[in-house]
mmCIF file of C-alpha atoms and ligand atoms in Angstrom:
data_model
loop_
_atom_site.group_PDB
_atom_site.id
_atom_site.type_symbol
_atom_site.label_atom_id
_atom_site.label_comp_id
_atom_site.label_asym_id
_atom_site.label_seq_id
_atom_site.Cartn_x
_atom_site.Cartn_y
_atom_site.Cartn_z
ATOM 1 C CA UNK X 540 49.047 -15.113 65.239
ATOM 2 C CA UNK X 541 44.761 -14.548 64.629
ATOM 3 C CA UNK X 542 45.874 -10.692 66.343
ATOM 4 C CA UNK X 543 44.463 -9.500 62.402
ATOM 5 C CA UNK X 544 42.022 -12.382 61.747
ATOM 6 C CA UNK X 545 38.905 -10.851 63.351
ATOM 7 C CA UNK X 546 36.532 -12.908 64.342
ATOM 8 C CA UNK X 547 32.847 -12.575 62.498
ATOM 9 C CA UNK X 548 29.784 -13.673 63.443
ATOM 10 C CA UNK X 549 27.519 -13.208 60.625
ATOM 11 C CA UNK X 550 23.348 -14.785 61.306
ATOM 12 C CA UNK X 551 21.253 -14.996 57.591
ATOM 13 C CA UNK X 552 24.642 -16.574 56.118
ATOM 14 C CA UNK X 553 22.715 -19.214 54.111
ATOM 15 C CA UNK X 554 21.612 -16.400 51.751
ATOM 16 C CA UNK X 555 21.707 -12.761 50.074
ATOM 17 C CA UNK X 556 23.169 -10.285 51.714
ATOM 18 C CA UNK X 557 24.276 -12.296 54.652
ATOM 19 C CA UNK X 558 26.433 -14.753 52.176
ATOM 20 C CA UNK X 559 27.849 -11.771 50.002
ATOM 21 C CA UNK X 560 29.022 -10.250 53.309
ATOM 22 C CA UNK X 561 30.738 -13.883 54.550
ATOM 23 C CA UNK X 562 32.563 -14.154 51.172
ATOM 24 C CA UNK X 563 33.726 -10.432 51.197
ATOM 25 C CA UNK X 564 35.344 -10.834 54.914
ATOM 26 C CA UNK X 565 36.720 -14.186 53.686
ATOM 27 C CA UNK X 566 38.707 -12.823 51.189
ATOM 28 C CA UNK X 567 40.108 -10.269 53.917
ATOM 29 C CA UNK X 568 41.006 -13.878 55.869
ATOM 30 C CA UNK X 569 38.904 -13.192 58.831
ATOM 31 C CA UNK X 570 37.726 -16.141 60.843
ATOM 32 C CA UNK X 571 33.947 -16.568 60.444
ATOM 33 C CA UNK X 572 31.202 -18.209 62.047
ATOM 34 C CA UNK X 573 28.431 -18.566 59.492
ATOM 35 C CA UNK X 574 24.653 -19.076 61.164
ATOM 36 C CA UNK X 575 21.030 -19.669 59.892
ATOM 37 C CA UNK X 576 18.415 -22.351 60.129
ATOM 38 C CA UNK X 577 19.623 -24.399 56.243
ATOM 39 C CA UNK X 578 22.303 -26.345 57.333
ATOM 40 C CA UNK X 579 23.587 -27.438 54.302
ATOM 41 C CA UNK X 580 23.503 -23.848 52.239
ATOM 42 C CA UNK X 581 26.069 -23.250 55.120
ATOM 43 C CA UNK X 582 27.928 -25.886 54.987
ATOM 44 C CA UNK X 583 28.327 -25.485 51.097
ATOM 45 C CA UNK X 584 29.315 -22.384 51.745
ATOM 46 C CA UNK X 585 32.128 -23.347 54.394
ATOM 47 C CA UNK X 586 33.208 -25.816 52.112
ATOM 48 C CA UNK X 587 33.469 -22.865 49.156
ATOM 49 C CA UNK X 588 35.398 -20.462 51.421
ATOM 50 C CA UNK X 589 39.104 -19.739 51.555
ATOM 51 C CA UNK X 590 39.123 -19.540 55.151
ATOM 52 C CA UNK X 591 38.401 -20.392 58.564
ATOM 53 C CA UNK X 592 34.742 -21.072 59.541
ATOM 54 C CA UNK X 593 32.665 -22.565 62.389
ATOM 55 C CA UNK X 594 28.922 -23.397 60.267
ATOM 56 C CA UNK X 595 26.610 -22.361 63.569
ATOM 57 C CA UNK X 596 22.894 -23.365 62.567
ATOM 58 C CA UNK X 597 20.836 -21.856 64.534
ATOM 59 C CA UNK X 598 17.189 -20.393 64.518
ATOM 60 C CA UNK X 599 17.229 -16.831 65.881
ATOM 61 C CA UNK X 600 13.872 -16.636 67.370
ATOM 62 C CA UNK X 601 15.143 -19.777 69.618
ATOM 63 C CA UNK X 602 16.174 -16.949 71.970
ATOM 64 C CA UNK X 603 16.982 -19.496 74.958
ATOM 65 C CA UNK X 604 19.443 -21.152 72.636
ATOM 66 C CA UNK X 605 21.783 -18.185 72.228
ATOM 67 C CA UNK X 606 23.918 -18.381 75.311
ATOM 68 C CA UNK X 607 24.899 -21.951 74.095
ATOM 69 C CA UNK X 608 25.704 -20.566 70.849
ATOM 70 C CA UNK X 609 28.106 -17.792 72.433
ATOM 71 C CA UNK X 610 29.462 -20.511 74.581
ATOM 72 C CA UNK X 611 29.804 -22.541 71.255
ATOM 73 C CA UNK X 612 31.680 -19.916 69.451
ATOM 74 C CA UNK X 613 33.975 -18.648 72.347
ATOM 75 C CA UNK X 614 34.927 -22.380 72.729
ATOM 76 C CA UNK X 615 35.909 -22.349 68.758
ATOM 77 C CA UNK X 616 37.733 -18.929 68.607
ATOM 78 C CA UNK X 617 37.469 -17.543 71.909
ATOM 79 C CA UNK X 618 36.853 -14.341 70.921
ATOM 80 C CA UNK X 619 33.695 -12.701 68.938
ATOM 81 C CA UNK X 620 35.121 -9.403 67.060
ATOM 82 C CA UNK X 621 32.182 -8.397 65.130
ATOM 83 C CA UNK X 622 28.443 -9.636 65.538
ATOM 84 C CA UNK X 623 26.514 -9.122 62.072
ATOM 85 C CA UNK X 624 22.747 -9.327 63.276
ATOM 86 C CA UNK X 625 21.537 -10.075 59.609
ATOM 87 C CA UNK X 626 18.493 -12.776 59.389
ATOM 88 C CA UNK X 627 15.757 -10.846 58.743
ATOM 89 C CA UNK X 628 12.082 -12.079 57.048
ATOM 90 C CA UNK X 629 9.815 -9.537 54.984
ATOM 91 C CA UNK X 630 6.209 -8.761 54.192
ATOM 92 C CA UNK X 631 4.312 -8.922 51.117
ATOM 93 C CA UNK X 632 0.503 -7.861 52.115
ATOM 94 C CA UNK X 633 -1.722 -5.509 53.514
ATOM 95 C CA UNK X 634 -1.951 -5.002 57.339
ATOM 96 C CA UNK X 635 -5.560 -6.393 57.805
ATOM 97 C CA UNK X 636 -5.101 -9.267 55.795
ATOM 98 C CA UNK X 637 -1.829 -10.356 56.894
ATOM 99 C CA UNK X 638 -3.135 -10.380 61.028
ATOM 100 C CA UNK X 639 -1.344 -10.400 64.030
ATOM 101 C CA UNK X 640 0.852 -13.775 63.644
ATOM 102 C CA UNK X 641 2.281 -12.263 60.485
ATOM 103 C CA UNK X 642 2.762 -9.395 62.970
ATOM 104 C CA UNK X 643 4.458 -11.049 65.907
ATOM 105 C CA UNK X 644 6.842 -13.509 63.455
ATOM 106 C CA UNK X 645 8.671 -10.537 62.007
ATOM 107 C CA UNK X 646 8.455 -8.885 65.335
ATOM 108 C CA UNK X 647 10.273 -12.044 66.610
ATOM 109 C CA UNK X 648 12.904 -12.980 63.546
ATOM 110 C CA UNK X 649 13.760 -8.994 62.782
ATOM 111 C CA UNK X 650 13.774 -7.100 66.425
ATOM 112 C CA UNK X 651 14.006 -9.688 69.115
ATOM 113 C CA UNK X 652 16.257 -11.797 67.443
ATOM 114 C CA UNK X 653 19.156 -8.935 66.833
ATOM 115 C CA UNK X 654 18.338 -7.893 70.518
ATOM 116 C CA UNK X 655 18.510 -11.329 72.250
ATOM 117 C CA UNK X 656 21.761 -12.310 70.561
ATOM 118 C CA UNK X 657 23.271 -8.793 70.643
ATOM 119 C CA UNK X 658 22.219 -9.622 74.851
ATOM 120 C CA UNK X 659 24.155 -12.824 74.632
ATOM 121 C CA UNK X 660 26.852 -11.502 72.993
ATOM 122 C CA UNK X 661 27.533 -8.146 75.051
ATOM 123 C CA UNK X 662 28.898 -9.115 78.144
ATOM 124 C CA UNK X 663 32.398 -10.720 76.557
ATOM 125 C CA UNK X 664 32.241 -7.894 74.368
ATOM 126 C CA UNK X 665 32.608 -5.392 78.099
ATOM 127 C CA UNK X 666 34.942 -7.754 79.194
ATOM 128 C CA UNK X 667 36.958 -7.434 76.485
ATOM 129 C CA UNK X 668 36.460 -3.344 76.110
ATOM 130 C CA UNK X 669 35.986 -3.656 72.270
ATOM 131 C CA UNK X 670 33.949 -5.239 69.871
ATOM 132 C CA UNK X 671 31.335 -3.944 66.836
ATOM 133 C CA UNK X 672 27.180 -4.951 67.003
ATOM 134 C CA UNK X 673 26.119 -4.222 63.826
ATOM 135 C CA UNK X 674 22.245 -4.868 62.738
ATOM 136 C CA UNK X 675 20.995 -4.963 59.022
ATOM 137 C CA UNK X 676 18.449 -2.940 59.294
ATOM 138 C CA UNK X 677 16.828 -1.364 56.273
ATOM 139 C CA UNK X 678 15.269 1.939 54.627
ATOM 140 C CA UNK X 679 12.457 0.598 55.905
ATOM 141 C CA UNK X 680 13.799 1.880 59.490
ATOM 142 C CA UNK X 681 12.969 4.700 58.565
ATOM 143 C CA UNK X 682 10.118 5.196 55.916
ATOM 144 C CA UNK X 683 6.655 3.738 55.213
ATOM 145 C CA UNK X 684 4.938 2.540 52.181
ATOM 146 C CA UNK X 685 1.606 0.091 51.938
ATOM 147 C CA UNK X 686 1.640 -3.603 52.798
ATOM 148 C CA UNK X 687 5.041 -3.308 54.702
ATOM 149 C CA UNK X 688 3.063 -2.434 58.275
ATOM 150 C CA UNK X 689 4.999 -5.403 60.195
ATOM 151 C CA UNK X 690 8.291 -5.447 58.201
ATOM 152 C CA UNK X 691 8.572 -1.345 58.805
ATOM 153 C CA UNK X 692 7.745 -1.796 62.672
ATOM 154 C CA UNK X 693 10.552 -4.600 62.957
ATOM 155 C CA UNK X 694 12.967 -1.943 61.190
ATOM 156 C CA UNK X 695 11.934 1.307 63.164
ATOM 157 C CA UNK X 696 11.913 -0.836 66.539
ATOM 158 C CA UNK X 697 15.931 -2.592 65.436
ATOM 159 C CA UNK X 698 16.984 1.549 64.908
ATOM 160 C CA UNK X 699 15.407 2.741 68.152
ATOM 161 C CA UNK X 700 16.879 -0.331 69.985
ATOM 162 C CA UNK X 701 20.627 -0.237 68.869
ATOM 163 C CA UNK X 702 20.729 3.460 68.868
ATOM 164 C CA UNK X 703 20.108 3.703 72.779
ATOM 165 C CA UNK X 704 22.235 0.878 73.213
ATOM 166 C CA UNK X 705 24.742 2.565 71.273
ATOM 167 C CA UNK X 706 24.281 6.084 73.842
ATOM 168 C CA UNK X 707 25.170 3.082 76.606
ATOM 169 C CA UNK X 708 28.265 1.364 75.492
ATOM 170 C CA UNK X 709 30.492 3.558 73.626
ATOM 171 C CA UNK X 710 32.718 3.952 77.006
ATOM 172 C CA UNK X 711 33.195 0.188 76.975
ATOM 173 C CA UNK X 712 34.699 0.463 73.417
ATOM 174 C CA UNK X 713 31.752 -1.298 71.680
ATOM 175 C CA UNK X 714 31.055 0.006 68.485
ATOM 176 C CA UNK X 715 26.728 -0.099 67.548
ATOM 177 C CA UNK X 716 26.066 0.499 63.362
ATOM 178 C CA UNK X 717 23.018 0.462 61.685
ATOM 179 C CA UNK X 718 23.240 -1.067 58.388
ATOM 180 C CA UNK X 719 20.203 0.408 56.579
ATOM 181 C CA UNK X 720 20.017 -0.727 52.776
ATOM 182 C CA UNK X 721 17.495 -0.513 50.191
ATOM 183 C CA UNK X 722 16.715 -3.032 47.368
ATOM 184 C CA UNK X 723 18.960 -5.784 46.900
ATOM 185 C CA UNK X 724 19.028 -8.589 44.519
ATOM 186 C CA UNK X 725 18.792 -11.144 47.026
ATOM 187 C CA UNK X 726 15.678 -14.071 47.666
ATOM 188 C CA UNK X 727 14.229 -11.786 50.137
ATOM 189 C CA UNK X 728 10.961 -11.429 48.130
ATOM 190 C CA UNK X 729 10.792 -15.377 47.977
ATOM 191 C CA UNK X 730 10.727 -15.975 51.616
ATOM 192 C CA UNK X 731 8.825 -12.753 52.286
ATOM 193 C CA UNK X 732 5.291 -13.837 54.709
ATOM 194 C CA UNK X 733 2.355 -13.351 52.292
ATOM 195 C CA UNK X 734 -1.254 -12.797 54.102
ATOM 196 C CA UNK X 735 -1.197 -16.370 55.288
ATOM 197 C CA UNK X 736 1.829 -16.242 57.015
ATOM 198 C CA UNK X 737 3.212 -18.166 54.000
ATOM 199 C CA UNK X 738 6.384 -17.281 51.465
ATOM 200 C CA UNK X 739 5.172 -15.480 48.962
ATOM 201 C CA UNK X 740 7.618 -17.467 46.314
ATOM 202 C CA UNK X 741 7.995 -14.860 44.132
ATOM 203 C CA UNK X 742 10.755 -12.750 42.974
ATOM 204 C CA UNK X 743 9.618 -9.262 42.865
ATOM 205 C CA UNK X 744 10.539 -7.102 39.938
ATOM 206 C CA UNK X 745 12.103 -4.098 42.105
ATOM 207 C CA UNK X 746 14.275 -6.959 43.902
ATOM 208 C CA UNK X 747 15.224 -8.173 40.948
ATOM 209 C CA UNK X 748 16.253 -4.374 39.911
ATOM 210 C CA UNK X 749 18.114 -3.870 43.149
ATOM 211 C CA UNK X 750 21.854 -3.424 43.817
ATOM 212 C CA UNK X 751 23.646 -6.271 43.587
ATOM 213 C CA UNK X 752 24.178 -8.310 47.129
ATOM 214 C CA UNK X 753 28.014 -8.117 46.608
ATOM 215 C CA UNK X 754 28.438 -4.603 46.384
ATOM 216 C CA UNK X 755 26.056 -4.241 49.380
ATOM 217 C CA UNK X 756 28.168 -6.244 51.031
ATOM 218 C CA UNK X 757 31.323 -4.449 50.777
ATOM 219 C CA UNK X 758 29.717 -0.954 51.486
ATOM 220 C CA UNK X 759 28.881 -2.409 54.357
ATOM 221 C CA UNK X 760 31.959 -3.979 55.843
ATOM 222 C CA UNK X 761 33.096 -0.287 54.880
ATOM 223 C CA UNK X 762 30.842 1.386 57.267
ATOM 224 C CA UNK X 763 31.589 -1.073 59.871
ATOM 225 C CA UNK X 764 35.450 -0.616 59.521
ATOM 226 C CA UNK X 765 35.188 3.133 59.769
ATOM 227 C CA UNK X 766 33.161 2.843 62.702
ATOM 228 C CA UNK X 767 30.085 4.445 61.198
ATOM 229 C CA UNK X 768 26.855 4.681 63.343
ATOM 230 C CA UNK X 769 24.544 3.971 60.760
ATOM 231 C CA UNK X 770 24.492 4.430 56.939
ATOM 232 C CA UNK X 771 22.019 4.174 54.317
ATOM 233 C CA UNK X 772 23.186 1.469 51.397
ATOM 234 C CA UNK X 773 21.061 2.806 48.311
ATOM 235 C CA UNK X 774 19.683 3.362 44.842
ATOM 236 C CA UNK X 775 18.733 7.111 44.423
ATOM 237 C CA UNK X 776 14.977 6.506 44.944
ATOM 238 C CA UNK X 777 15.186 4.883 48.484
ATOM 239 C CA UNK X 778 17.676 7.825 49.049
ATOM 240 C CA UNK X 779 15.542 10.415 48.098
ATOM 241 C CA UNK X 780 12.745 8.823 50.057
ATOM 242 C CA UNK X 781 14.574 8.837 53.445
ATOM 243 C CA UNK X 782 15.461 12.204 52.344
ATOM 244 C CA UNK X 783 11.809 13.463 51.930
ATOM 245 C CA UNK X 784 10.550 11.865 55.333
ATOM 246 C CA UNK X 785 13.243 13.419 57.473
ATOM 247 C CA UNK X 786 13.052 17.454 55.624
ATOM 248 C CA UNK X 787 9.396 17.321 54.199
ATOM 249 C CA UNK X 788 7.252 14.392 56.121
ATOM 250 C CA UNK X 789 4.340 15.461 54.800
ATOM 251 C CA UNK X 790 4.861 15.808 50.935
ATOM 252 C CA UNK X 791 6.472 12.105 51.465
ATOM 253 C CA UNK X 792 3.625 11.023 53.242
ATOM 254 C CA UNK X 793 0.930 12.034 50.582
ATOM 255 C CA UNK X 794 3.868 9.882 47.843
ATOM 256 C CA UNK X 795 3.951 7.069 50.116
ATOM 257 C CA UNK X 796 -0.176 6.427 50.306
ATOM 258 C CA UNK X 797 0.376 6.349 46.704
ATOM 259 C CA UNK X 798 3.434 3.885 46.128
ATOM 260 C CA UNK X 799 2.410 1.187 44.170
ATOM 261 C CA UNK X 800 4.334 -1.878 45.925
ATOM 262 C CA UNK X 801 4.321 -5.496 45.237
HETATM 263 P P1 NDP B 957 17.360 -13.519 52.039
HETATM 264 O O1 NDP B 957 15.954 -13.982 52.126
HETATM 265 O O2 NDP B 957 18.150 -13.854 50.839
HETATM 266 O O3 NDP B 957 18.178 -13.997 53.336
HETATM 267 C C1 NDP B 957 17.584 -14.010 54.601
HETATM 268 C C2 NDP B 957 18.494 -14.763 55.554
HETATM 269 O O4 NDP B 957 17.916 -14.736 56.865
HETATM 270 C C3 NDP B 957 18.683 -16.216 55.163
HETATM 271 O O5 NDP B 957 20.022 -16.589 55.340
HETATM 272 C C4 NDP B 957 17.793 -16.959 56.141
HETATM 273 O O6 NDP B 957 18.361 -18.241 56.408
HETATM 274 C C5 NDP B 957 17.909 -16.058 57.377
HETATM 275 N N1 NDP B 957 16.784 -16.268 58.282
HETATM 276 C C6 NDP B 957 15.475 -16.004 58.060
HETATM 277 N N2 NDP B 957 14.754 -16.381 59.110
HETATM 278 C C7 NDP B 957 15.612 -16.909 60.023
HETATM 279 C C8 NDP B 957 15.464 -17.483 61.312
HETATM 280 N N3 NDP B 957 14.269 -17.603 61.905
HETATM 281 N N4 NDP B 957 16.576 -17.912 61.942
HETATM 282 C C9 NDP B 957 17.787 -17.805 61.370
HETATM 283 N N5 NDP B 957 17.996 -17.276 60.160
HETATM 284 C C10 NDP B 957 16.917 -16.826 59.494
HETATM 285 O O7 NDP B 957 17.264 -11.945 52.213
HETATM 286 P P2 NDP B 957 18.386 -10.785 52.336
HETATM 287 O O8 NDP B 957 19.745 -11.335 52.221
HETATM 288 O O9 NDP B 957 17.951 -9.720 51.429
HETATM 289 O O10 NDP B 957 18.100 -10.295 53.828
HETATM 290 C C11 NDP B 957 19.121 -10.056 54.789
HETATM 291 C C12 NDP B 957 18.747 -8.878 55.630
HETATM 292 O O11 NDP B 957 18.737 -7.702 54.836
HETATM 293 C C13 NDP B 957 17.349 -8.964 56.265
HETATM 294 O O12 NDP B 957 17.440 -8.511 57.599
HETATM 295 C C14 NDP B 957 16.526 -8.000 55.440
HETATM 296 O O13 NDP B 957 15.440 -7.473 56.142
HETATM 297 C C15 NDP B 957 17.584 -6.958 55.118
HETATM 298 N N6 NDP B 957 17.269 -6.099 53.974
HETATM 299 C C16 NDP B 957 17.174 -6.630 52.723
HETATM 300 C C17 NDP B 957 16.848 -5.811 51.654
HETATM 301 C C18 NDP B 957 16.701 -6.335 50.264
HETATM 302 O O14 NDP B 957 16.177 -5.604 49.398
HETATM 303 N N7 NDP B 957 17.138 -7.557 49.964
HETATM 304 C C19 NDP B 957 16.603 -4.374 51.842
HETATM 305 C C20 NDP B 957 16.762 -3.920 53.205
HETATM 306 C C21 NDP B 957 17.071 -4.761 54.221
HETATM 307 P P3 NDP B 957 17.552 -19.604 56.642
HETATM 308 O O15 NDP B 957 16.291 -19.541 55.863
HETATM 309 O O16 NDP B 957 18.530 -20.628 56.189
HETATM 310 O O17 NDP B 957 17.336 -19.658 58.117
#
């Protein structure tokens, strides 16, 4: 009866991107299980859903929590199609001033959250000889710019990660994709750590200009449906900048020192 209900496990679902991408798989009826740590944006967002859903809360740097939380879901649905590693924090401040805890958090919420999950998560994924990992990572995976030195490092370290894990698991049917997009209208500038480790509480103008979180959203459960490895979700600039990094490194080096980011 669920044989073309799959079963989505989306983390960051309280918010942005994570929330467009829950309401795009509802309306294709799959069965989701929505996670962050505000309990009640999920809930309202269960509650606003046409389908199935298991709210999850759950922190993901409370890495000894996550075999619970696979227990938890396998329990519910007992079965875990697609993994969306979403939750992700950014960075709003230069490297000196923001200091190593700024440093370590995004380390923590960005890279070893995806990782320790996608750990959890892997073995009933073999068992099962199928399943899809995918990561939102970002353009930031792959480019720099100033005041972005821990946000960047989380994103290179999530693509250099999930791509080796990829080269591992293909022969147990696992599918690994890289979701890397560039500004999105989402509240990711709000909760981004200022130099005190603090939100910064503001809404950015170039977040404000970014593609909308819906549309995102569906080019993303696109790339994950045709089994993509990784694809960059973009505006022409952030386009042209991953562009000029991989063919001329050094003319997008001398732009980057130069971009003037909020
Ligand atoms: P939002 O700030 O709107 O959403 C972030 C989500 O992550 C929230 O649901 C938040 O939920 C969750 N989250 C943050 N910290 C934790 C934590 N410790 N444990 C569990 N959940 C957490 O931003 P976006 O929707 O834009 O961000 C989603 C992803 O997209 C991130 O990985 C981000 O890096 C990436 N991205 C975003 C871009 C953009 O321009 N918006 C561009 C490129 C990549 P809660 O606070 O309830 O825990």
């Amino acid at each position: 009866m669920h044989k073309n209900r799959p079963v989505v496990w989306i983390t960051g679902a309280s918010s942005g991107i994570g929330e467009a991408l829950a309401e795009q798989y509802a309306r294709q009826q799959a069965r989701l299980v929505l996670s962050a740590r505000s309990v009640d944006k999920l809930e309202a967002l269960a509650t606003r859903l046409d389908c199935e859903s298991l709210v999850l809360p759950m922190d993901v740097t409370d890495f000894g929590s996550f075999a619970g939380k696979v227990e938890a879901v396998l329990a519910h649905f007992g079965q875990i199609d697609i993994l969306i590693n979403n939750a992700g924090v950014s960075q709003r401040g230069w490297a000196e001033a923001c200091g190593f805890a700024v440093d370590q958090r995004l380390m923590d919420v960005n890279f070893f959250g995806p990782v320790a999950l996608s750990r959890a998560v892997l073995p009933h994924m073999r068992a099962r000889k199928q399943g899809v990992i995918a990561v939102t990572s970002s353009v930031m995976g792959k480019v720099q710019t100033p005041r972005r030195t821990a946000y960047a490092a989380s994103k290179h370290a999530i693509q250099g990660w999930f791509d080796c894990l990829r080269c591992e698991v293909w022969k147990d049917g696992i599918q690994v994709t890289l979701l890397l997009p560039g500004y999105v209208h989402t509240h990711l500038s709000y909760h981004a750590l200022d130099a005190d480790g603090q939100p910064h509480g503001k809404m950015d103008r170039i977040q404000a200009n970014g593609m909308p979180a819906e549309r995102c959203a569906r080019k993303m459960i696109r790339a994950i449906e045709k089994g993509k490895e990784e694809v960059i979700i973009a505006g022409l600039q952030e386009r042209l900048a991953a562009w000029l990094k991989r063919f001329t490194p050094r003319l997008y080096s001398a732009i980057a020192k130069r971009i003037p980011v909020e």
